[in-house]
PDB file of C-alpha atoms in Angstrom:
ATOM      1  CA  UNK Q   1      -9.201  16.777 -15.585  1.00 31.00           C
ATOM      2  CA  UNK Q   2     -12.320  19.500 -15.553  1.00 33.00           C
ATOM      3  CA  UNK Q   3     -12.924  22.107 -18.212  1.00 35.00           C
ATOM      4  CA  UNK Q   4     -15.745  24.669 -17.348  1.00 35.00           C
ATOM      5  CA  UNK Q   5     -16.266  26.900 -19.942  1.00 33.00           C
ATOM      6  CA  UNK Q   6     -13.203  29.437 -20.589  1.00 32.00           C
ATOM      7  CA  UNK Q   7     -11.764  27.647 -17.243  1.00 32.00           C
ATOM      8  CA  UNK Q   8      -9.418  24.510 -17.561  1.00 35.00           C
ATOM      9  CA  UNK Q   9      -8.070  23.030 -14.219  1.00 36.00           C
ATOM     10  CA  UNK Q  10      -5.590  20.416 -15.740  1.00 39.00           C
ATOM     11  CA  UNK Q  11      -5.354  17.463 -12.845  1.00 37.00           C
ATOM     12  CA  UNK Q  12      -4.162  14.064 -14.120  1.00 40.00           C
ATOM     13  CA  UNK Q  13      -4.495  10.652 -12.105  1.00 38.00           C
ATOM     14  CA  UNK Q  14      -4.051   8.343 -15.291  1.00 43.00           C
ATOM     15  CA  UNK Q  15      -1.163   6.046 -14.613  1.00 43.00           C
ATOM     16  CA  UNK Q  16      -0.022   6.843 -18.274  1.00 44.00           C
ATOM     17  CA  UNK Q  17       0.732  11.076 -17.048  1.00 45.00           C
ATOM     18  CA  UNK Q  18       2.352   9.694 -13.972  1.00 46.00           C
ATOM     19  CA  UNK Q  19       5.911  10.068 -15.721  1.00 44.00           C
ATOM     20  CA  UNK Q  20       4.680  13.417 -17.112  1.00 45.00           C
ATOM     21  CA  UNK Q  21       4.091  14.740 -13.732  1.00 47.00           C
ATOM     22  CA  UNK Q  22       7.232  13.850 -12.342  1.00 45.00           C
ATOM     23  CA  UNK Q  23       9.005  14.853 -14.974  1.00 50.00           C
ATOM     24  CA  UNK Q  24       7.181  18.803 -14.147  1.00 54.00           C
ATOM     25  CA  UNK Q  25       8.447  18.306 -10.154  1.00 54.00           C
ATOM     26  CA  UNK Q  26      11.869  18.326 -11.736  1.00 55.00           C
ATOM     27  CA  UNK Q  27      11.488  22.169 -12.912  1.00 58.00           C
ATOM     28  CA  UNK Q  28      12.436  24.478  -9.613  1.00 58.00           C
ATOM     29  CA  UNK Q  29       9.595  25.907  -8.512  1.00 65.00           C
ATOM     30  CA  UNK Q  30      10.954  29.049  -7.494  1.00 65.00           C
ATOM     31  CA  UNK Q  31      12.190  29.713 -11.185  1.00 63.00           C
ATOM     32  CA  UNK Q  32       8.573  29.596 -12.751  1.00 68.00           C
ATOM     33  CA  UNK Q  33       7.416  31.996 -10.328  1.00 64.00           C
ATOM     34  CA  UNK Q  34      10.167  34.428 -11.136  1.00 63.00           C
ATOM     35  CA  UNK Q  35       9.399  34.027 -14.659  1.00 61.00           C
ATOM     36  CA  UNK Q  36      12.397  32.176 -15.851  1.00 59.00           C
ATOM     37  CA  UNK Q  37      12.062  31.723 -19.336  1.00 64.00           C
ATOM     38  CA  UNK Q  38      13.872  28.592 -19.661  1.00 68.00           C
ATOM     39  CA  UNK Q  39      12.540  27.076 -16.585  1.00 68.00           C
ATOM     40  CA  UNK Q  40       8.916  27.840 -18.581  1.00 72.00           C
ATOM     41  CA  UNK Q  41      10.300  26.523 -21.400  1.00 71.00           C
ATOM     42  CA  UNK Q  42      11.428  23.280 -19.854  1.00 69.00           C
ATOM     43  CA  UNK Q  43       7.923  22.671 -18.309  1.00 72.00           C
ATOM     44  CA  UNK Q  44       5.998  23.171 -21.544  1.00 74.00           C
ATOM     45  CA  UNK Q  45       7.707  20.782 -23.383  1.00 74.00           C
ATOM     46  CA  UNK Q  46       6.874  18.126 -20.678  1.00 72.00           C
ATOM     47  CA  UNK Q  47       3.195  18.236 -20.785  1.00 75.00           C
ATOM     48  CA  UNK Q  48       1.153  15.674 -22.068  1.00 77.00           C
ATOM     49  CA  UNK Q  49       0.816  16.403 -26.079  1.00 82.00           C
ATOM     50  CA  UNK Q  50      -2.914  16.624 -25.523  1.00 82.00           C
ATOM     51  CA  UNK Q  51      -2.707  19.582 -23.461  1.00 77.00           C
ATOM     52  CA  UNK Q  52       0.189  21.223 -25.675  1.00 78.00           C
ATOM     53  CA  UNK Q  53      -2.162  21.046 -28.378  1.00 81.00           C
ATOM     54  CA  UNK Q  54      -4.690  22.779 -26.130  1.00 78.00           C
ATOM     55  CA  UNK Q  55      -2.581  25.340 -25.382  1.00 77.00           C
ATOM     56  CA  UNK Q  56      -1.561  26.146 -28.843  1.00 78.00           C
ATOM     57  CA  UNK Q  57      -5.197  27.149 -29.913  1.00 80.00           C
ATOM     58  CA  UNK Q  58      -5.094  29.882 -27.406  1.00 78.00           C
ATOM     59  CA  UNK Q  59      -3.648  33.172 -28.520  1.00 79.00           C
ATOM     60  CA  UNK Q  60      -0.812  33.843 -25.637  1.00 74.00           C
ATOM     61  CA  UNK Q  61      -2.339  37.133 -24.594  1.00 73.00           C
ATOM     62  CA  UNK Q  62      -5.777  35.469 -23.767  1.00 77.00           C
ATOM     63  CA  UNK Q  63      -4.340  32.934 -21.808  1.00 77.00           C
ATOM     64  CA  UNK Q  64      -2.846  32.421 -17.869  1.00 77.00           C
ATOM     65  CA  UNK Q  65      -0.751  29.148 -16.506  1.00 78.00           C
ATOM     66  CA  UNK Q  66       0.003  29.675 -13.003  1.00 79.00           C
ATOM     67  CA  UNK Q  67       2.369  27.046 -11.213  1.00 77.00           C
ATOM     68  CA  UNK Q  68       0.564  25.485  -8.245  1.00 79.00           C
ATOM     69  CA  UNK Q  69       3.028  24.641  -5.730  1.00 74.00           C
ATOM     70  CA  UNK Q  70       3.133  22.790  -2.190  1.00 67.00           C
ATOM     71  CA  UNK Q  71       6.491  22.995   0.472  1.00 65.00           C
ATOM     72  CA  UNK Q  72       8.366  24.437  -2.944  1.00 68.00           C
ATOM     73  CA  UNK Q  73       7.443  22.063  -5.033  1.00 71.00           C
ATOM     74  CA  UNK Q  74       5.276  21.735  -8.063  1.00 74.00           C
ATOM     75  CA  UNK Q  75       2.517  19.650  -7.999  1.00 73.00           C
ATOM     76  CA  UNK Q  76       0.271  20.801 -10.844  1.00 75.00           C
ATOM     77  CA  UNK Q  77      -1.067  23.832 -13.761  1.00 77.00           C
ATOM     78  CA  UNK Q  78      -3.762  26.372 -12.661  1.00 79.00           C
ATOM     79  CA  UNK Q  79      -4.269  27.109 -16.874  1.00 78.00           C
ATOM     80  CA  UNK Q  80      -7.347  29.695 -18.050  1.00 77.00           C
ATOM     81  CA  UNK Q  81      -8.336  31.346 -21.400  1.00 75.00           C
ATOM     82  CA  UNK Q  82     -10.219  34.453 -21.342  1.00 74.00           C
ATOM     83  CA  UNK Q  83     -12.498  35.086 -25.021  1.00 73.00           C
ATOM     84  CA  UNK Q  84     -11.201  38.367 -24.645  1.00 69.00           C
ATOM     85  CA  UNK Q  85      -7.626  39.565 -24.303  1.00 66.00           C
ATOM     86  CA  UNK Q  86      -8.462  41.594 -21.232  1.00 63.00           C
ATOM     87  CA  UNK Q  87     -10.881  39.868 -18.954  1.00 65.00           C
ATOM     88  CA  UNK Q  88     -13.207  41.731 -16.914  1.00 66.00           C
ATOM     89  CA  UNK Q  89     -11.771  42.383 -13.654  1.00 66.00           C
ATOM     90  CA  UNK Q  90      -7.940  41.309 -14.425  1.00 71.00           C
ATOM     91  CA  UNK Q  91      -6.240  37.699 -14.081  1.00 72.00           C
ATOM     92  CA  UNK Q  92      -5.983  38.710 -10.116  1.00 76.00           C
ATOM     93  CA  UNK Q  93      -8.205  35.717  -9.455  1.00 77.00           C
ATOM     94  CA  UNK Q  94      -6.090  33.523 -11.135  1.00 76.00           C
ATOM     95  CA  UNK Q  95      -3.508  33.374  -8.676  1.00 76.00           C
ATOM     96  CA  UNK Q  96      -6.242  33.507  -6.204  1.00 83.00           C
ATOM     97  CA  UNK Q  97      -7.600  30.080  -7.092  1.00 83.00           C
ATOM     98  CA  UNK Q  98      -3.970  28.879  -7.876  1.00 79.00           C
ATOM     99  CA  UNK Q  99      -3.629  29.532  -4.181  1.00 81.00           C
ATOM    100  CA  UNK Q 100      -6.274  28.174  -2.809  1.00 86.00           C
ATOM    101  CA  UNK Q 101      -5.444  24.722  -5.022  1.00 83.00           C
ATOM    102  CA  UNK Q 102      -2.581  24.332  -3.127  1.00 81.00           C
ATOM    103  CA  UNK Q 103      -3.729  24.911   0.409  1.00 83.00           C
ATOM    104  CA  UNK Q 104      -6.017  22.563  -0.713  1.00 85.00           C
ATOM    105  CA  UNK Q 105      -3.629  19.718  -1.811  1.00 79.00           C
ATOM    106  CA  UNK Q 106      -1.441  20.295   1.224  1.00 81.00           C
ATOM    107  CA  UNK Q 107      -4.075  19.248   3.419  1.00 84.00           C
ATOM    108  CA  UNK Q 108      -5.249  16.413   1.289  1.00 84.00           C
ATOM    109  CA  UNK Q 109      -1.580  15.141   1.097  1.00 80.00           C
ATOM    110  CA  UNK Q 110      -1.578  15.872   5.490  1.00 83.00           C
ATOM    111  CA  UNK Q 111      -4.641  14.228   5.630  1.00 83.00           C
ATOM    112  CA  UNK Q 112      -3.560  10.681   3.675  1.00 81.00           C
ATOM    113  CA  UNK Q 113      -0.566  10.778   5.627  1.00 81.00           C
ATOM    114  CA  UNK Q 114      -1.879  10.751   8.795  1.00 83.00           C
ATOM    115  CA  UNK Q 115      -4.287   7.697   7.289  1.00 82.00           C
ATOM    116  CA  UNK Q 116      -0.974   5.972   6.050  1.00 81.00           C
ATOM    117  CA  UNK Q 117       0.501   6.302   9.740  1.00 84.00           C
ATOM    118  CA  UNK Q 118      -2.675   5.474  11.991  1.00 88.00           C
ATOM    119  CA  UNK Q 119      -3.531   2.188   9.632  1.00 92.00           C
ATOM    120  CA  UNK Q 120      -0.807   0.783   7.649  1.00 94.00           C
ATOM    121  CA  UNK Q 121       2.537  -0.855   8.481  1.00 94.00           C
ATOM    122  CA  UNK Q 122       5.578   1.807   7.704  1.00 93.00           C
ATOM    123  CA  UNK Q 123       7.699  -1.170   6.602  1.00 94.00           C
ATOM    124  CA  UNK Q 124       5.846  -3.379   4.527  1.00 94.00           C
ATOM    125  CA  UNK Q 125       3.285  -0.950   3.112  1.00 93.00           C
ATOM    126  CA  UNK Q 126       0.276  -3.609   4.710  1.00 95.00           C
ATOM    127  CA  UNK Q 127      -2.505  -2.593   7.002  1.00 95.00           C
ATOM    128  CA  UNK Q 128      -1.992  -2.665  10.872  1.00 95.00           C
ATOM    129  CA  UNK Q 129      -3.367  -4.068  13.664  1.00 95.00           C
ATOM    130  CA  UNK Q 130      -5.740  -1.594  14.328  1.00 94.00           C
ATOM    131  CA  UNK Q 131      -6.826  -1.616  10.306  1.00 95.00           C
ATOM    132  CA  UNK Q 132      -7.095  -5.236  10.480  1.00 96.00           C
ATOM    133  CA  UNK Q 133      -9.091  -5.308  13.530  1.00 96.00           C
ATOM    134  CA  UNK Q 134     -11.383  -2.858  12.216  1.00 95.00           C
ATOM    135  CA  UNK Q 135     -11.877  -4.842   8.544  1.00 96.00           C
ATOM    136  CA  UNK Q 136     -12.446  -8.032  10.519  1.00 97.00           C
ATOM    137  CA  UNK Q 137     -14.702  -6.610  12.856  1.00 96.00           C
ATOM    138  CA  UNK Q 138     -16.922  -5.731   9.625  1.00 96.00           C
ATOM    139  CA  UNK Q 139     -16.300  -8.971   8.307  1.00 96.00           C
ATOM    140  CA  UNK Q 140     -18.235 -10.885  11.067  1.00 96.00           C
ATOM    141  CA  UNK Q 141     -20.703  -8.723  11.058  1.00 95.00           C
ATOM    142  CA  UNK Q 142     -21.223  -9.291   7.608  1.00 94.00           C
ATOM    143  CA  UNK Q 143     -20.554 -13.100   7.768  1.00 94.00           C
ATOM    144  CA  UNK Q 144     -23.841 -13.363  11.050  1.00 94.00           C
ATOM    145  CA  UNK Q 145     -25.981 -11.831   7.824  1.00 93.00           C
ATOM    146  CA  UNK Q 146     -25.049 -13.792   5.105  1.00 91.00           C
ATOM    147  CA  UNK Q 147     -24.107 -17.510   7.131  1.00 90.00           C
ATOM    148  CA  UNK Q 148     -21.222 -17.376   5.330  1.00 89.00           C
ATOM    149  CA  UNK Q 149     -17.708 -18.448   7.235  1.00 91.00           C
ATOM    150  CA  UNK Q 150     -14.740 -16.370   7.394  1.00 94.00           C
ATOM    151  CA  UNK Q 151     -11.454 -17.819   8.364  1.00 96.00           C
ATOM    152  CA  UNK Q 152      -8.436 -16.221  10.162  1.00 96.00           C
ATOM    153  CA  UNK Q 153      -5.073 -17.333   9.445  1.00 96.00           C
ATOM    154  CA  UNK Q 154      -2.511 -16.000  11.827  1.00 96.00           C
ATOM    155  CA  UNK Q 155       1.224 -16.077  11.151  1.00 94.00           C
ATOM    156  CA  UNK Q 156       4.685 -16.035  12.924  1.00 92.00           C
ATOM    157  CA  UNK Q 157       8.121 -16.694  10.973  1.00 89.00           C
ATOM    158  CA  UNK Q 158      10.566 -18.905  12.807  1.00 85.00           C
ATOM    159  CA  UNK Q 159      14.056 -18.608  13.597  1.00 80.00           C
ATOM    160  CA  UNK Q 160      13.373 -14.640  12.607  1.00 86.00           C
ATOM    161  CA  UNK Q 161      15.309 -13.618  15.805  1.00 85.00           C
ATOM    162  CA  UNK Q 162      18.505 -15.817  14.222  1.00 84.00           C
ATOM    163  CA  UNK Q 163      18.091 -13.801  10.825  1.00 85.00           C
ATOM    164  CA  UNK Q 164      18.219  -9.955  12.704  1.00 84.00           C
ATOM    165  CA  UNK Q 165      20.610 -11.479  15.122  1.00 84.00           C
ATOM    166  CA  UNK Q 166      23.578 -13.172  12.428  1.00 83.00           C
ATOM    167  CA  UNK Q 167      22.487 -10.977   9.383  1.00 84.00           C
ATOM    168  CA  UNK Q 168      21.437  -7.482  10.762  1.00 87.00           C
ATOM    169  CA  UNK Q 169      18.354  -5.368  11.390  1.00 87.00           C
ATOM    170  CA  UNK Q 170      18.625  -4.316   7.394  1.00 89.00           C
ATOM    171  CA  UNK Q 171      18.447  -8.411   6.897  1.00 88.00           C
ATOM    172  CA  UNK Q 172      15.275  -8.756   8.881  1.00 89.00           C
ATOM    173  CA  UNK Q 173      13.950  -5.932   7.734  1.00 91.00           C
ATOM    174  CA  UNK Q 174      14.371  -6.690   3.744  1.00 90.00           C
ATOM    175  CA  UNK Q 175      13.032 -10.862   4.817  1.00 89.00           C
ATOM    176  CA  UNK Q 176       9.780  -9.319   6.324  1.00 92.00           C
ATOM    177  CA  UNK Q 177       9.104  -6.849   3.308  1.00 92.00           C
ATOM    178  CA  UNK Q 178       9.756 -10.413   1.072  1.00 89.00           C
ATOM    179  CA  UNK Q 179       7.002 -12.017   3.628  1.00 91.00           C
ATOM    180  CA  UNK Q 180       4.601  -9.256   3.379  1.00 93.00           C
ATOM    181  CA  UNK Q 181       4.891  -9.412  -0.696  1.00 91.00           C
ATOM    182  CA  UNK Q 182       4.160 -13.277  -0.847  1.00 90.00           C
ATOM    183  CA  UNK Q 183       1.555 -13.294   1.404  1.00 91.00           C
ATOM    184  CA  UNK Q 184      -0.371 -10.701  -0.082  1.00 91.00           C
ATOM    185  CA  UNK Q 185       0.404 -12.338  -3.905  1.00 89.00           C
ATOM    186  CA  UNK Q 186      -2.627 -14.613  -5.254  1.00 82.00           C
ATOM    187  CA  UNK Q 187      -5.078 -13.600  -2.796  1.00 89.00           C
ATOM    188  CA  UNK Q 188      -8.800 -12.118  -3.287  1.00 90.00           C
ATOM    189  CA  UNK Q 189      -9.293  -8.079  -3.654  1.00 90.00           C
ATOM    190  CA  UNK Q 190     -11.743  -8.855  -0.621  1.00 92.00           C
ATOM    191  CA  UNK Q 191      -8.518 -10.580   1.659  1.00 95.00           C
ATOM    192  CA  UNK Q 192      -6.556  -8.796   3.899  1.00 96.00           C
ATOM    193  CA  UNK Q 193      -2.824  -9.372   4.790  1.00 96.00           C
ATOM    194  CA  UNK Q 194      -1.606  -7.008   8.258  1.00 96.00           C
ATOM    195  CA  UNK Q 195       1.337  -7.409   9.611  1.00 96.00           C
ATOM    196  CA  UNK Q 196       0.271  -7.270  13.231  1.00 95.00           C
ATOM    197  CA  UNK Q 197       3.885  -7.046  15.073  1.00 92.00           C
ATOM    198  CA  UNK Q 198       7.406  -7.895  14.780  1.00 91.00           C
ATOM    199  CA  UNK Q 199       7.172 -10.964  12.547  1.00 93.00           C
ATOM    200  CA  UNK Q 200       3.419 -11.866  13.104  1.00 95.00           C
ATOM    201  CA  UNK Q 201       1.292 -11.290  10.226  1.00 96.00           C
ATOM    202  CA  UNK Q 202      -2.619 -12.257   9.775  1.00 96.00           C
ATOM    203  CA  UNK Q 203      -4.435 -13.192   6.883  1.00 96.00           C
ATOM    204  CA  UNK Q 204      -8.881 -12.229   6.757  1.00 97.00           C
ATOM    205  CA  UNK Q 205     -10.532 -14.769   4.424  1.00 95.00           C
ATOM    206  CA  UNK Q 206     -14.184 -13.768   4.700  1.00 95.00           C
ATOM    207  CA  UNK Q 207     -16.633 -15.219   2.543  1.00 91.00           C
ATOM    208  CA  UNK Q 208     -15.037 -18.609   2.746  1.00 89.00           C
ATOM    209  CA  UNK Q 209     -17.198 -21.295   1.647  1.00 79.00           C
ATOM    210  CA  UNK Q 210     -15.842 -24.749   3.044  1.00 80.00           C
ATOM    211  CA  UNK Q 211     -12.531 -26.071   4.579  1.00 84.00           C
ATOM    212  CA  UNK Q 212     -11.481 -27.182   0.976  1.00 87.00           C
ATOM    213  CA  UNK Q 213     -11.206 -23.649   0.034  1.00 87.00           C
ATOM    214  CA  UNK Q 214      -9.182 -22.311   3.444  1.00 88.00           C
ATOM    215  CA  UNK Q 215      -6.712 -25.702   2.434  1.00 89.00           C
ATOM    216  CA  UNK Q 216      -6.658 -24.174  -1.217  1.00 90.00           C
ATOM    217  CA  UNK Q 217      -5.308 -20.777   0.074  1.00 89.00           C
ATOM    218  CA  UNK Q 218      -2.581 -22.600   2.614  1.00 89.00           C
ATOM    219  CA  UNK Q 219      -1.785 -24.540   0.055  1.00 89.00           C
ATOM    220  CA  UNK Q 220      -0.848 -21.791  -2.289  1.00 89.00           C
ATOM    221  CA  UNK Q 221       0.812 -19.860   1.291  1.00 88.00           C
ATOM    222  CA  UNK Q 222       3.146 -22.881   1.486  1.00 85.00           C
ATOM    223  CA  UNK Q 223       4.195 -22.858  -1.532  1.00 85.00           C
ATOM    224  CA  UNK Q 224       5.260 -18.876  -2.008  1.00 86.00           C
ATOM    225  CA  UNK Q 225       6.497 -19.427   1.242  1.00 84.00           C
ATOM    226  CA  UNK Q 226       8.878 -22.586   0.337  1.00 79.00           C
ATOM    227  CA  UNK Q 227      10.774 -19.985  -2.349  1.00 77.00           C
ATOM    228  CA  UNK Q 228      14.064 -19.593  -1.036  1.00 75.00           C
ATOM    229  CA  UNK Q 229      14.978 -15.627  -0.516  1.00 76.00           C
ATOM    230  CA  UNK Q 230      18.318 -14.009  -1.328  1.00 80.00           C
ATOM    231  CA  UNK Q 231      18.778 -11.550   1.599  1.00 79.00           C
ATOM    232  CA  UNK Q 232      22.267  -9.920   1.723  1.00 72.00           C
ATOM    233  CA  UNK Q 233      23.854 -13.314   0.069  1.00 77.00           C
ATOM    234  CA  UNK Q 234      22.554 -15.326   2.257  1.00 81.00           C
ATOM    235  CA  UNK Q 235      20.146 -17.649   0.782  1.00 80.00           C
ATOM    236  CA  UNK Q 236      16.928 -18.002   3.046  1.00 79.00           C
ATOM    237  CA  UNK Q 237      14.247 -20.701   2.928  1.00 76.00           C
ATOM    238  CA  UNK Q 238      10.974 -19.115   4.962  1.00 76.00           C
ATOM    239  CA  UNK Q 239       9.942 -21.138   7.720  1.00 80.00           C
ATOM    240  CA  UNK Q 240       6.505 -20.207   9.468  1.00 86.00           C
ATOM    241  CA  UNK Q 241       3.756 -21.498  11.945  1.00 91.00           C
ATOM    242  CA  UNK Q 242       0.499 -20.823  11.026  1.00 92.00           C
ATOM    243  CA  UNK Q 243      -2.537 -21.482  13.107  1.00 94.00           C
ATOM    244  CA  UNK Q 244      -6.495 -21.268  11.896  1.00 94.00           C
ATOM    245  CA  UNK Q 245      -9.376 -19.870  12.918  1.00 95.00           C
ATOM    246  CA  UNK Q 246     -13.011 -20.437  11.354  1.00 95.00           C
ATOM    247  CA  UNK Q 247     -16.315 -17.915  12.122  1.00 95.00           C
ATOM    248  CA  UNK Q 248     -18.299 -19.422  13.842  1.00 92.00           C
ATOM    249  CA  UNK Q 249     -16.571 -22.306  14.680  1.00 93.00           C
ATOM    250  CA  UNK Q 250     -13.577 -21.191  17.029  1.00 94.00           C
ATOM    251  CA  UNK Q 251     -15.278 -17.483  17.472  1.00 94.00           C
ATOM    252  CA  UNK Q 252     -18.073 -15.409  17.127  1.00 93.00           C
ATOM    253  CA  UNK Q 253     -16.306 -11.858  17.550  1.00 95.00           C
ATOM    254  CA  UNK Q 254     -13.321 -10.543  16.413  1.00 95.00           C
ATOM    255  CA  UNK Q 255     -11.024 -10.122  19.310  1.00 95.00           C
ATOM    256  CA  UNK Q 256     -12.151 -14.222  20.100  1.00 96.00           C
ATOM    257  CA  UNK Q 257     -11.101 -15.443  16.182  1.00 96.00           C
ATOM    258  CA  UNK Q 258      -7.716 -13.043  16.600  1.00 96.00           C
ATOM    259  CA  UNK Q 259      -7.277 -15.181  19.623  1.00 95.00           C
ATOM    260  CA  UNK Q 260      -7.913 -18.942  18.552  1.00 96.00           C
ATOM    261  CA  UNK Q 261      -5.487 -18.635  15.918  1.00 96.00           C
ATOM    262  CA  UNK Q 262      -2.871 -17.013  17.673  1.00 95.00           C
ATOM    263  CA  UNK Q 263      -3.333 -20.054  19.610  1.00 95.00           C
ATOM    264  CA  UNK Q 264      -3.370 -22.817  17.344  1.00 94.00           C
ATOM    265  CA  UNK Q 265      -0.270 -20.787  15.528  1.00 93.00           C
ATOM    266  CA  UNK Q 266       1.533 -21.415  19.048  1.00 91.00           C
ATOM    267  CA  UNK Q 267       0.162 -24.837  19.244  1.00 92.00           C
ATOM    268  CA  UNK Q 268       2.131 -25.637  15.653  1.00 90.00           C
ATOM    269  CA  UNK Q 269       5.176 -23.672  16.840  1.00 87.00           C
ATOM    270  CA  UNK Q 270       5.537 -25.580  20.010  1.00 87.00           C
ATOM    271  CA  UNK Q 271       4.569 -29.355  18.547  1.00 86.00           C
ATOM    272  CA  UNK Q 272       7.012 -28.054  15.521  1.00 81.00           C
ATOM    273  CA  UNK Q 273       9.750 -27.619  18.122  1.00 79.00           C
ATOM    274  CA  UNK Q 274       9.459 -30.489  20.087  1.00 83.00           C
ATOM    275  CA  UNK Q 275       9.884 -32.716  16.737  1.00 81.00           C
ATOM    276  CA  UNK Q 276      13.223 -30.321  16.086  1.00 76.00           C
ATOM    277  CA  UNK Q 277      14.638 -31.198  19.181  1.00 80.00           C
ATOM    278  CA  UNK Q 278      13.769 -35.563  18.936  1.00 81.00           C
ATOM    279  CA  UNK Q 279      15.398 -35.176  15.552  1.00 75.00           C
ATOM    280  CA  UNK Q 280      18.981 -33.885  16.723  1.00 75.00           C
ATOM    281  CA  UNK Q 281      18.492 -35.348  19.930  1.00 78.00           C
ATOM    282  CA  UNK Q 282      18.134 -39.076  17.166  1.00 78.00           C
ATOM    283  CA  UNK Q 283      21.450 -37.045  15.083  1.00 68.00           C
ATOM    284  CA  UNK Q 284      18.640 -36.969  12.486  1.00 55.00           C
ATOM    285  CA  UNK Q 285      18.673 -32.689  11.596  1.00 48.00           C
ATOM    286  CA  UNK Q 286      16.086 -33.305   8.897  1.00 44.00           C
ATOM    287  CA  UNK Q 287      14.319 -29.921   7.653  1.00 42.00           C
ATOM    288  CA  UNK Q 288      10.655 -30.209   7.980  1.00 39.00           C
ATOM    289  CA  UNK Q 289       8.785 -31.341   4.984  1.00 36.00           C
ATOM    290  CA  UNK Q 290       7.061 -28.128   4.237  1.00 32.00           C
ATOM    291  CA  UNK Q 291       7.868 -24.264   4.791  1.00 33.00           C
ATOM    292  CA  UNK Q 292       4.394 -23.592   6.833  1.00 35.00           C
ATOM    293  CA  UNK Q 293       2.006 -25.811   8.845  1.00 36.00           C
ATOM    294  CA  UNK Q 294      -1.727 -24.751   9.848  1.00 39.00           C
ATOM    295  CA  UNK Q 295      -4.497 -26.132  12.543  1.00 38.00           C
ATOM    296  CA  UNK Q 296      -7.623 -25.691  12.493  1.00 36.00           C
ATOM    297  CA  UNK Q 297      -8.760 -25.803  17.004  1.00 31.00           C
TER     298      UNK Q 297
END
């Protein structure tokens, strides 16, 4: 919200006018701007009361509320008050700026989508690859300053091929949106979860003090990890390998850190596999003990 002098330019962000505004997107657009009374009538009454009672200490001739609109729809209130009932030089300007608002919020809105699809995952809402390469990168860089560690945890879900396979694309699809939701629960604001491809996710823990605390955050993995998942009704327990690396330990860039734990993540997979197949090969099908296993190289 900005007020400059007679000028008001009435732009909410609080979470609390977030049901306001889409409460105004449900008035046509097209039947404000050719002045439908009840359409006008239907938008007032959903402002914000702090902005009704703004309104009312205008007299109506001294004042101008112009819909600002993007692809038909209406996005905000271009509202002015003149101190006298005929400005100088007409309300032409009005519409002018009202205009120029929403040129300006289409490209904004272009702009943050083309951010949304270079960085982040379309599915799960998380960054990318190439966003997660690009926050680790700064991570190290950071970490060779401060001689601080960071650790990499990278992730792959097993027996995900059975789930799209007996349950359906929509199955796997719903399990990896579950994934990307516990992974990203009970982390720091300064951790990032990507989901890198398919069903392999990563995990950036820069800062990271000791091995104690990298064991505190598996720890906490496993156990949002061991919840089972209702997926279509089929009831799910998550099963994933996870594999460890530690700046500067196992890497001093990030492409070499990416690497060593997508290697120790296949190490776990493959020594996790080879106890799967002694146990039936015994007749002993016992579940592992835990939903996720990690190794530090």
């Amino acid at each position: 919200e900005q007020e400059n002098g007679p000028l008001a330019l009435y732009w909410s962000r609080r979470r609390a006018d977030r049901a306001e505004r889409q409460a105004l997107d449900a008035v046509p657009l097209e039947r404000l701007r050719g002045g439908g009374t009840e359409a006008w009538v239907q938008l007032l009454d959903r402002l914000p009361d702090r902005v009704r009672e703004e309104l009312k200490r205008v007299p109506p001739e001294r004042l101008r509320i112009t819909p600002i609109g993007a692809r038909d729809r209406l996005v905000g209130l271009l509202v002015a008050g003149s101190d006298e009932d005929a400005p100088r030089g007409g309300w032409a300007w009005h519409h002018v700026v009202a205009r120029n608002v929403a040129t300006a919020t289409q490209r904004l809105r272009r702009n943050r989508e083309l951010v949304r699809r270079a960085y982040f995952d379309p599915l799960t809402g998380l960054p990318n690859r190439v966003l997660f390469q690009d926050r680790l990168t700064q991570a190290v860089a950071r970490a060779r300053r401060t001689g601080l560690r960071l650790a990499v945890l990278y992730l792959d879900l097993d027996d995900f091929k059975w789930v799209n396979d007996s349950l359906g694309h929509h199955a796997g699809d719903e399990l990896l949106k579950r994934v990307a939701t516990a992974l990203a629960s009970g982390l720091r604001e300064t951790d990032t979860v990507a989901r890198l491809a398919g069903d392999e996710f990563a995990i950036l823990l820069p800062d990271v003090g000791d091995a104690r605390q990298i064991e505190a955050v598996l720890a906490g993995l496993r156990a949002r990890l061991q919840a089972p998942a209702r997926i279509g009704g089929t009831e799910l327990e998550l099963r994933a390998s996870i594999g460890i690396a530690v700046f500067p330990l196992h890497g001093t860039d990030a492409d070499a850190l990416l690497r060593s734990a997508d290697a120790a993540m296949y190490r776990v997979k493959r020594a996790r596999a080879v106890r799967r197949r002694r146990e039936e090969a015994a007749g002993d099908p016992r579940r592992d003990e835990i939903a996720s296993s990690g190794a530090l190289l």
